[in-house]
mmCIF file of C-alpha atoms in Angstrom:
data_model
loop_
_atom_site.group_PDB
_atom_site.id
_atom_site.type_symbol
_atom_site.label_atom_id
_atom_site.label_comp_id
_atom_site.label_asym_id
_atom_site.label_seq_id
_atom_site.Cartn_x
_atom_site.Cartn_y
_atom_site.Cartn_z
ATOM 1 C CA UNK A 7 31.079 136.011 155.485
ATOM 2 C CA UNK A 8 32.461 134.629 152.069
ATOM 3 C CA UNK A 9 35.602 135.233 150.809
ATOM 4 C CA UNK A 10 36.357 137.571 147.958
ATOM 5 C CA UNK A 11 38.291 134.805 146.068
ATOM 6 C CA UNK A 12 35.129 132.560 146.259
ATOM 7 C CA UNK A 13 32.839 135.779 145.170
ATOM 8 C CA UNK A 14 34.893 135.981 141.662
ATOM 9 C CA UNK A 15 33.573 133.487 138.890
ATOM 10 C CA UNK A 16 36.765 131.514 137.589
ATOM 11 C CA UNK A 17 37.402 132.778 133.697
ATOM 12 C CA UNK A 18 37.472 130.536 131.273
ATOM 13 C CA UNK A 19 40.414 128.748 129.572
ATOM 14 C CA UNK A 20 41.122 130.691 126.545
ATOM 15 C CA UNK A 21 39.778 128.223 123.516
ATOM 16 C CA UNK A 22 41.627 128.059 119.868
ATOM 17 C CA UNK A 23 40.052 129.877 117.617
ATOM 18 C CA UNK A 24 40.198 126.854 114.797
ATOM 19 C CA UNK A 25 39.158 124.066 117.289
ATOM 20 C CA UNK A 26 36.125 123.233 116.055
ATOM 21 C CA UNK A 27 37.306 123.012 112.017
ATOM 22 C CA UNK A 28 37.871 119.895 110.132
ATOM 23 C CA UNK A 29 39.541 119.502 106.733
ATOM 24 C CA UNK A 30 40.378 123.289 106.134
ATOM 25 C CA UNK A 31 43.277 123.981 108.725
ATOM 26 C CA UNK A 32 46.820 122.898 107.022
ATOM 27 C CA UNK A 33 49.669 121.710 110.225
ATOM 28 C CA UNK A 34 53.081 123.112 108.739
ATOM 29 C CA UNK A 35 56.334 121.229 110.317
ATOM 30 C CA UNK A 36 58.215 122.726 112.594
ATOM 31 C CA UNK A 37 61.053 122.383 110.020
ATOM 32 C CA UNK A 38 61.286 123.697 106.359
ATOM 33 C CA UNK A 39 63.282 122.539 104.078
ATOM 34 C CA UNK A 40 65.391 125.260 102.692
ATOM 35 C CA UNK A 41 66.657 122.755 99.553
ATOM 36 C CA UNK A 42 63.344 122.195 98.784
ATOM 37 C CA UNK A 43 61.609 125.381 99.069
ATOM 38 C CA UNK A 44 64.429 126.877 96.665
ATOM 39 C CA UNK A 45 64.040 124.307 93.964
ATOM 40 C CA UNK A 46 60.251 125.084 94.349
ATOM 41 C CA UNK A 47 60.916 128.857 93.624
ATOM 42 C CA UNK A 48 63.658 128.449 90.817
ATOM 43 C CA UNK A 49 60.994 126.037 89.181
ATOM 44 C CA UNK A 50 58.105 128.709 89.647
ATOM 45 C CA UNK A 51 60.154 131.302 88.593
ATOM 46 C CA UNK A 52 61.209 129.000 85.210
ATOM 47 C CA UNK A 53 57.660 128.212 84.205
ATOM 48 C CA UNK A 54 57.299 132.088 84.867
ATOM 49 C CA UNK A 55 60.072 132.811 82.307
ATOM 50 C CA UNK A 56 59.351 130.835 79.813
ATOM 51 C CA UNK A 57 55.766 131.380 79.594
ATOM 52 C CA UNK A 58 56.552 135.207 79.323
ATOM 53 C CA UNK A 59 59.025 134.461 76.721
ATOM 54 C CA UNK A 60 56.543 132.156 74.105
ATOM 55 C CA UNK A 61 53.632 134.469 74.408
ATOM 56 C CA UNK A 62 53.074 138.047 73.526
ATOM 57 C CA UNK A 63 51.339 140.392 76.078
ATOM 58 C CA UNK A 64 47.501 139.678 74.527
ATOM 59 C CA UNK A 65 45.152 142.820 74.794
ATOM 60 C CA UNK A 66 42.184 142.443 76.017
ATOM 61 C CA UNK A 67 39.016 140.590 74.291
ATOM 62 C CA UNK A 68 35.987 142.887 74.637
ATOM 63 C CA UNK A 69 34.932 145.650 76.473
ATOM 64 C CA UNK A 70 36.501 147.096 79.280
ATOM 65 C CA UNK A 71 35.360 146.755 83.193
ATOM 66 C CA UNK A 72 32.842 148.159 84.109
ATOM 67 C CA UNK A 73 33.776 147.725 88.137
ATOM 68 C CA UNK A 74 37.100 149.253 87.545
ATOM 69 C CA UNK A 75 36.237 151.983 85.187
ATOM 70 C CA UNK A 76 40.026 150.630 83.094
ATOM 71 C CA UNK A 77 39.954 152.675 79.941
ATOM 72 C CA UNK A 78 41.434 150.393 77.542
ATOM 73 C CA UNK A 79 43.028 152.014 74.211
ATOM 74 C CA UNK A 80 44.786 148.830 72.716
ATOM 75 C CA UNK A 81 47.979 149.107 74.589
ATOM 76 C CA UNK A 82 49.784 148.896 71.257
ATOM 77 C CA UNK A 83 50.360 144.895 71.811
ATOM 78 C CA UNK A 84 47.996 143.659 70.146
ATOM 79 C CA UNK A 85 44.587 144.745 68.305
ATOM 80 C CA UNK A 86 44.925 148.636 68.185
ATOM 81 C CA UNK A 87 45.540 149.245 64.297
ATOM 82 C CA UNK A 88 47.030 153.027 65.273
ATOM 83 C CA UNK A 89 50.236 154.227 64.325
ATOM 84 C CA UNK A 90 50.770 156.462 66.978
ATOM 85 C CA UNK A 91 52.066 155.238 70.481
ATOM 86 C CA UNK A 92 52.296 158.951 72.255
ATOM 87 C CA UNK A 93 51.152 162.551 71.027
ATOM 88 C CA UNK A 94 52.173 165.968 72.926
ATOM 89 C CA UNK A 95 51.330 169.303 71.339
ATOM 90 C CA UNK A 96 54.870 170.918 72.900
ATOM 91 C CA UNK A 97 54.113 174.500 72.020
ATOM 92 C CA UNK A 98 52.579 176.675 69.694
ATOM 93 C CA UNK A 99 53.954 180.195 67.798
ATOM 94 C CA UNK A 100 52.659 183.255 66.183
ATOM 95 C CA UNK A 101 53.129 183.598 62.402
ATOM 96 C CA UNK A 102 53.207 186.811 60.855
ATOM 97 C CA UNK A 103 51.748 189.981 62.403
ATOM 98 C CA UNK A 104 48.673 191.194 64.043
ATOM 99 C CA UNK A 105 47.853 193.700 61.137
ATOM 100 C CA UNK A 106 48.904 191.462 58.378
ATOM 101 C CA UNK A 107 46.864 188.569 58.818
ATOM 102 C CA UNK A 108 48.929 186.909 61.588
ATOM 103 C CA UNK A 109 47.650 183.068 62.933
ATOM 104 C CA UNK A 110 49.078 180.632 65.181
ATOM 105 C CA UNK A 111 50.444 177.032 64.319
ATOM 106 C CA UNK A 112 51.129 174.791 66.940
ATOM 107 C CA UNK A 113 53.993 171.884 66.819
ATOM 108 C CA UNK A 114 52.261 168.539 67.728
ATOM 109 C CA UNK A 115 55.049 165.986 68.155
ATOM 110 C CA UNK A 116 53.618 162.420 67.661
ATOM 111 C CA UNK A 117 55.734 159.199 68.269
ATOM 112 C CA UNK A 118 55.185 156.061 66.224
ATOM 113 C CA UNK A 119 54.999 152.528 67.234
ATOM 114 C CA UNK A 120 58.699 152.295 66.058
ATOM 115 C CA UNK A 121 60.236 155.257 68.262
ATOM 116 C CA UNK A 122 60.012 157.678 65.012
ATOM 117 C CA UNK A 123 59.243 161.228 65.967
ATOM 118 C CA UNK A 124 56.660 163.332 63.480
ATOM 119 C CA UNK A 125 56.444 167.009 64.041
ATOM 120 C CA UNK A 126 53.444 168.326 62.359
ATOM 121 C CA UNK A 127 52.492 171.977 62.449
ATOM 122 C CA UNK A 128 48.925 172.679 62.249
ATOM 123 C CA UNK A 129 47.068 176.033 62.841
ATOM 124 C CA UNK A 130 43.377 175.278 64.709
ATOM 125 C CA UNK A 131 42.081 175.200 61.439
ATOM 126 C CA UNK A 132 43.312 172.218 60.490
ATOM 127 C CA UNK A 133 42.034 170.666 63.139
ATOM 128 C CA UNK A 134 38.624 171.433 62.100
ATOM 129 C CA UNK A 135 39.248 169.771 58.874
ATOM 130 C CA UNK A 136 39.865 166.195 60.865
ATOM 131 C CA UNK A 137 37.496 166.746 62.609
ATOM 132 C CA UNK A 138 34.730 167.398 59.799
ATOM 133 C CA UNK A 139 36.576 164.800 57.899
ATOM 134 C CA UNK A 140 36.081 162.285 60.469
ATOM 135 C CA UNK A 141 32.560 162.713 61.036
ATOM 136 C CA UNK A 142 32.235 162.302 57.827
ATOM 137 C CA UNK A 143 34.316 159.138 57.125
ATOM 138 C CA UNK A 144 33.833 157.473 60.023
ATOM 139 C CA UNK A 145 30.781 154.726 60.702
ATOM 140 C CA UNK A 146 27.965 156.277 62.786
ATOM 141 C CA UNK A 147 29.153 153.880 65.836
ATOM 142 C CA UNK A 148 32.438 155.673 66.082
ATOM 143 C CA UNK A 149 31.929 158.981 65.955
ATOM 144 C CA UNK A 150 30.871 159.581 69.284
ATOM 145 C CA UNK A 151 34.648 158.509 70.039
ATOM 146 C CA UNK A 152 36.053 161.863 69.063
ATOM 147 C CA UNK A 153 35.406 164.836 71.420
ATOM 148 C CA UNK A 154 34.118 168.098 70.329
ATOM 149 C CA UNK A 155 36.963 170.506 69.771
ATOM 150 C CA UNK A 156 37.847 173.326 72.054
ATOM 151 C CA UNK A 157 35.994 176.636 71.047
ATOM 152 C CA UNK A 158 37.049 179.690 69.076
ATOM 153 C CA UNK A 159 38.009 183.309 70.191
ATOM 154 C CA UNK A 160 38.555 185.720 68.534
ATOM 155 C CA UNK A 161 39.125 188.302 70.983
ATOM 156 C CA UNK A 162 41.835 186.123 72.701
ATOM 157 C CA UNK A 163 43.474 184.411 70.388
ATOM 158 C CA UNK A 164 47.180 185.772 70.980
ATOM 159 C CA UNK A 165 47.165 186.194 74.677
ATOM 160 C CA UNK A 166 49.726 183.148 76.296
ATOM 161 C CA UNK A 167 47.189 181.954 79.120
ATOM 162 C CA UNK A 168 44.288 181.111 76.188
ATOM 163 C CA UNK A 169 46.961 179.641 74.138
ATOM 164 C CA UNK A 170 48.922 177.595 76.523
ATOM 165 C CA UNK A 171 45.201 176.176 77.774
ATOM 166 C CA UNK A 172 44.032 175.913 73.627
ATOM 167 C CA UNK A 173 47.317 174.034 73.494
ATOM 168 C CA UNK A 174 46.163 171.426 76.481
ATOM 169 C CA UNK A 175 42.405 170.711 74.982
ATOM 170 C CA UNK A 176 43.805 170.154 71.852
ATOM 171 C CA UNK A 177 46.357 167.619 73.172
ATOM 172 C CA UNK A 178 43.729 166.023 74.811
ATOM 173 C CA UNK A 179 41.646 165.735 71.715
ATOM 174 C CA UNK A 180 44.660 164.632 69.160
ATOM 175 C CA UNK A 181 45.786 161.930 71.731
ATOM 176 C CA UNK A 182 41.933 160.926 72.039
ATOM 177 C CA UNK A 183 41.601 160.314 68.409
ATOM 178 C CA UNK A 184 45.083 159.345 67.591
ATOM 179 C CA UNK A 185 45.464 156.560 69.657
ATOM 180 C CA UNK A 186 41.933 155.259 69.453
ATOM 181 C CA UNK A 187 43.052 151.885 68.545
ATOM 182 C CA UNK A 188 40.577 152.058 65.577
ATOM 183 C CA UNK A 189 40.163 155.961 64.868
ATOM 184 C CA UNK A 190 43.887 156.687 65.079
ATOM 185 C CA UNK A 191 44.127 154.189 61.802
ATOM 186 C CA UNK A 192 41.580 155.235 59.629
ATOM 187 C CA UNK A 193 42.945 157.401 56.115
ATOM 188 C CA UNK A 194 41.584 160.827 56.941
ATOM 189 C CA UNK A 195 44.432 160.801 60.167
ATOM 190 C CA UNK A 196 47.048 159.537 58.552
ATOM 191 C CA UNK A 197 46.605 161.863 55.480
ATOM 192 C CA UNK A 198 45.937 164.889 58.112
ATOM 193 C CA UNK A 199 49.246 163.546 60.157
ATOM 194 C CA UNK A 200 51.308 163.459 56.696
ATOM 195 C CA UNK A 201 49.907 166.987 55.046
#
């Protein structure tokens, strides 16, 4: 009767997994050299410095990725021709009284490239008026850069829950078409921003 040691095959010797490579595996020393490998760093970190010092963050040349979807709006660093580096619309308020003609202006705060703060109050109208003026000033390839603006109503035009979401859609839109890096330069905003 045989054994059951001489019944079990013998496993095999556990093998490297890189034995069979030539040329790509790298042998590190036991030993680093702490000196060396913090000269190396300072050095990497130098070139690093200096580079970022003589050269101005460049924007990107051409259109943006398509794998990564990155929506590119000229970063302000380089070829984006707008004035504007942020726009909020921070509120809106009624104007005279429901009877009398009453209307609503809302207080779009816009920041410059500089750090100065514009506070322009426009009523919804005048955002019609940059909008028809920039379909009509602007080339045909452009205009499909500015959004169509949020809808009228009438019947809800002083309740807070229709303004407050009026007041996010046209945030949206001004910060679409102000900081176009193109769009946000062209004469009919900056004349609509200063009026």
């Amino acid at each position: 009767m045989p054994s059951p040691r001489s019944s079990i095959a013998p496993s095999p010797s556990p093998s490297h997994p890189f034995r069979n490579t030539t040329g790509l595996l790298v042998v590190i020393p036991d030993k680093i050299d702490v000196e060396e490998e913090s000269r190396f760093y300072d050095e990497l970190c130098d070139v690093h410095a200096r580079a970022s010092r003589n050269s101005l963050p460049r924007s990107p040349h051409g259109p943006p990725s398509v794998f990564s979807r990155d929506i590119w709006l000229g970063d302000n660093s380089g070829e984006s021709s707008a004035f504007a580096r942020d726009v909020k619309i921070s509120g809106w308020t009624n104007v005279g009284d429901e009877l009398g003609g009453a209307y609503v202006v809302y207080d779009c705060v816009i920041r410059t490239k500089e750090g100065t703060v514009i506070h322009a109050h426009k009523r919804y109208s005048a955002f019609v008026e940059l909008y028809q003026a920039l379909r009509r000033s602007l080339p045909l390839h452009q205009q499909h850069f500015v959004p169509s603006l949020p809808p009228k109503s009438p019947f809800s035009r002083y309740r807070p829950a229709f303004l407050d979401r009026r007041r996010r859609q046209l945030q949206y839109w001004l910060s679409t078409v102000l900081l176009h890096p193109e769009i946000g330069a062209c004469q009919a905003v900056r004349f609509w921003v200063m009026d």
